[in-house]
Amino acid sequence: MTGSTPDLSPARGRLDPAFEAPLSRGFQISTLDRKPATVMALWPDFRIAYVNPAWDTFAERNGGLPTIRERWDIGANYLEAIALPLRPFYRHLLDTAPDSLATLHPATHDYECSSAETYRLLNLQVFTLQDRAGFVLVHSLRVERPHADREVVSTGLGDYLDANGLLHQCSHCRRVQSAADPGRWDWVPLWITNPPEFVSHSLCPPCFDYYYVMPSALDT
């Protein structure tokens, strides 16, 4: 008895058909589809035009599906998926990325994307397409390990709510600010997996100073 032949073709990413031509002038789409790094491409106005299969794989492993598909799929604005305190920085990173072929070194930025159990540091590279017809963003994993150097704090929610009943969480490292001592930011894994209802995103001073001090970016 002859069995059916399995489909061994690689998974394909999702692509706005109108973006295939500008993307193909700088990249082989089949190569992007096969990359283990997560890849997305944007129109010049920052609408998502392409994501590779690894994008969904990463989202699924980290509890991001189905939200990623429902809210941040093809046609959605990439910047609107970024916490408000970080949007000026990322917009500046895209706006000032060098033109294609202008340099061998793309715009790059390291950022944290940790879960409650795992520390992850990723690297973002931004490539511009010919005639600035869009951008290709490649997110590569640099470090992944269990949290080893973060003291877990298990005090009650009331210790972190400000006078307006808001909990302030760093958009980068996801620590939360103490209400009694605003200079202290604590690691509370419970609020990574189950965020409280009233969360205001900001940046803790260490993350701001180390990752995001770019006056020209933050003035926009």
PDB file of N, CA and C in Angstrom, residues 50 124 167 194:
ATOM      1  N   TYR A  50       5.004  42.188   6.411  1.00  0.00           N
ATOM      2  CA  TYR A  50       5.480  40.800   6.318  1.00  0.00           C
ATOM      3  C   TYR A  50       5.916  40.333   7.693  1.00  0.00           C
ATOM      4  N   LEU A 124      18.038  43.741  17.899  1.00  0.00           N
ATOM      5  CA  LEU A 124      17.251  44.183  16.748  1.00  0.00           C
ATOM      6  C   LEU A 124      18.174  44.838  15.727  1.00  0.00           C
ATOM      7  N   LEU A 167      -0.190  50.938  39.174  1.00  0.00           N
ATOM      8  CA  LEU A 167       1.084  50.261  39.346  1.00  0.00           C
ATOM      9  C   LEU A 167       1.980  50.648  38.182  1.00  0.00           C
ATOM     10  N   ASN A 194       0.591  37.489  35.249  1.00  0.00           N
ATOM     11  CA  ASN A 194      -0.776  37.951  35.525  1.00  0.00           C
ATOM     12  C   ASN A 194      -0.746  39.422  35.913  1.00  0.00           C
TER      13      ASN A 194
END
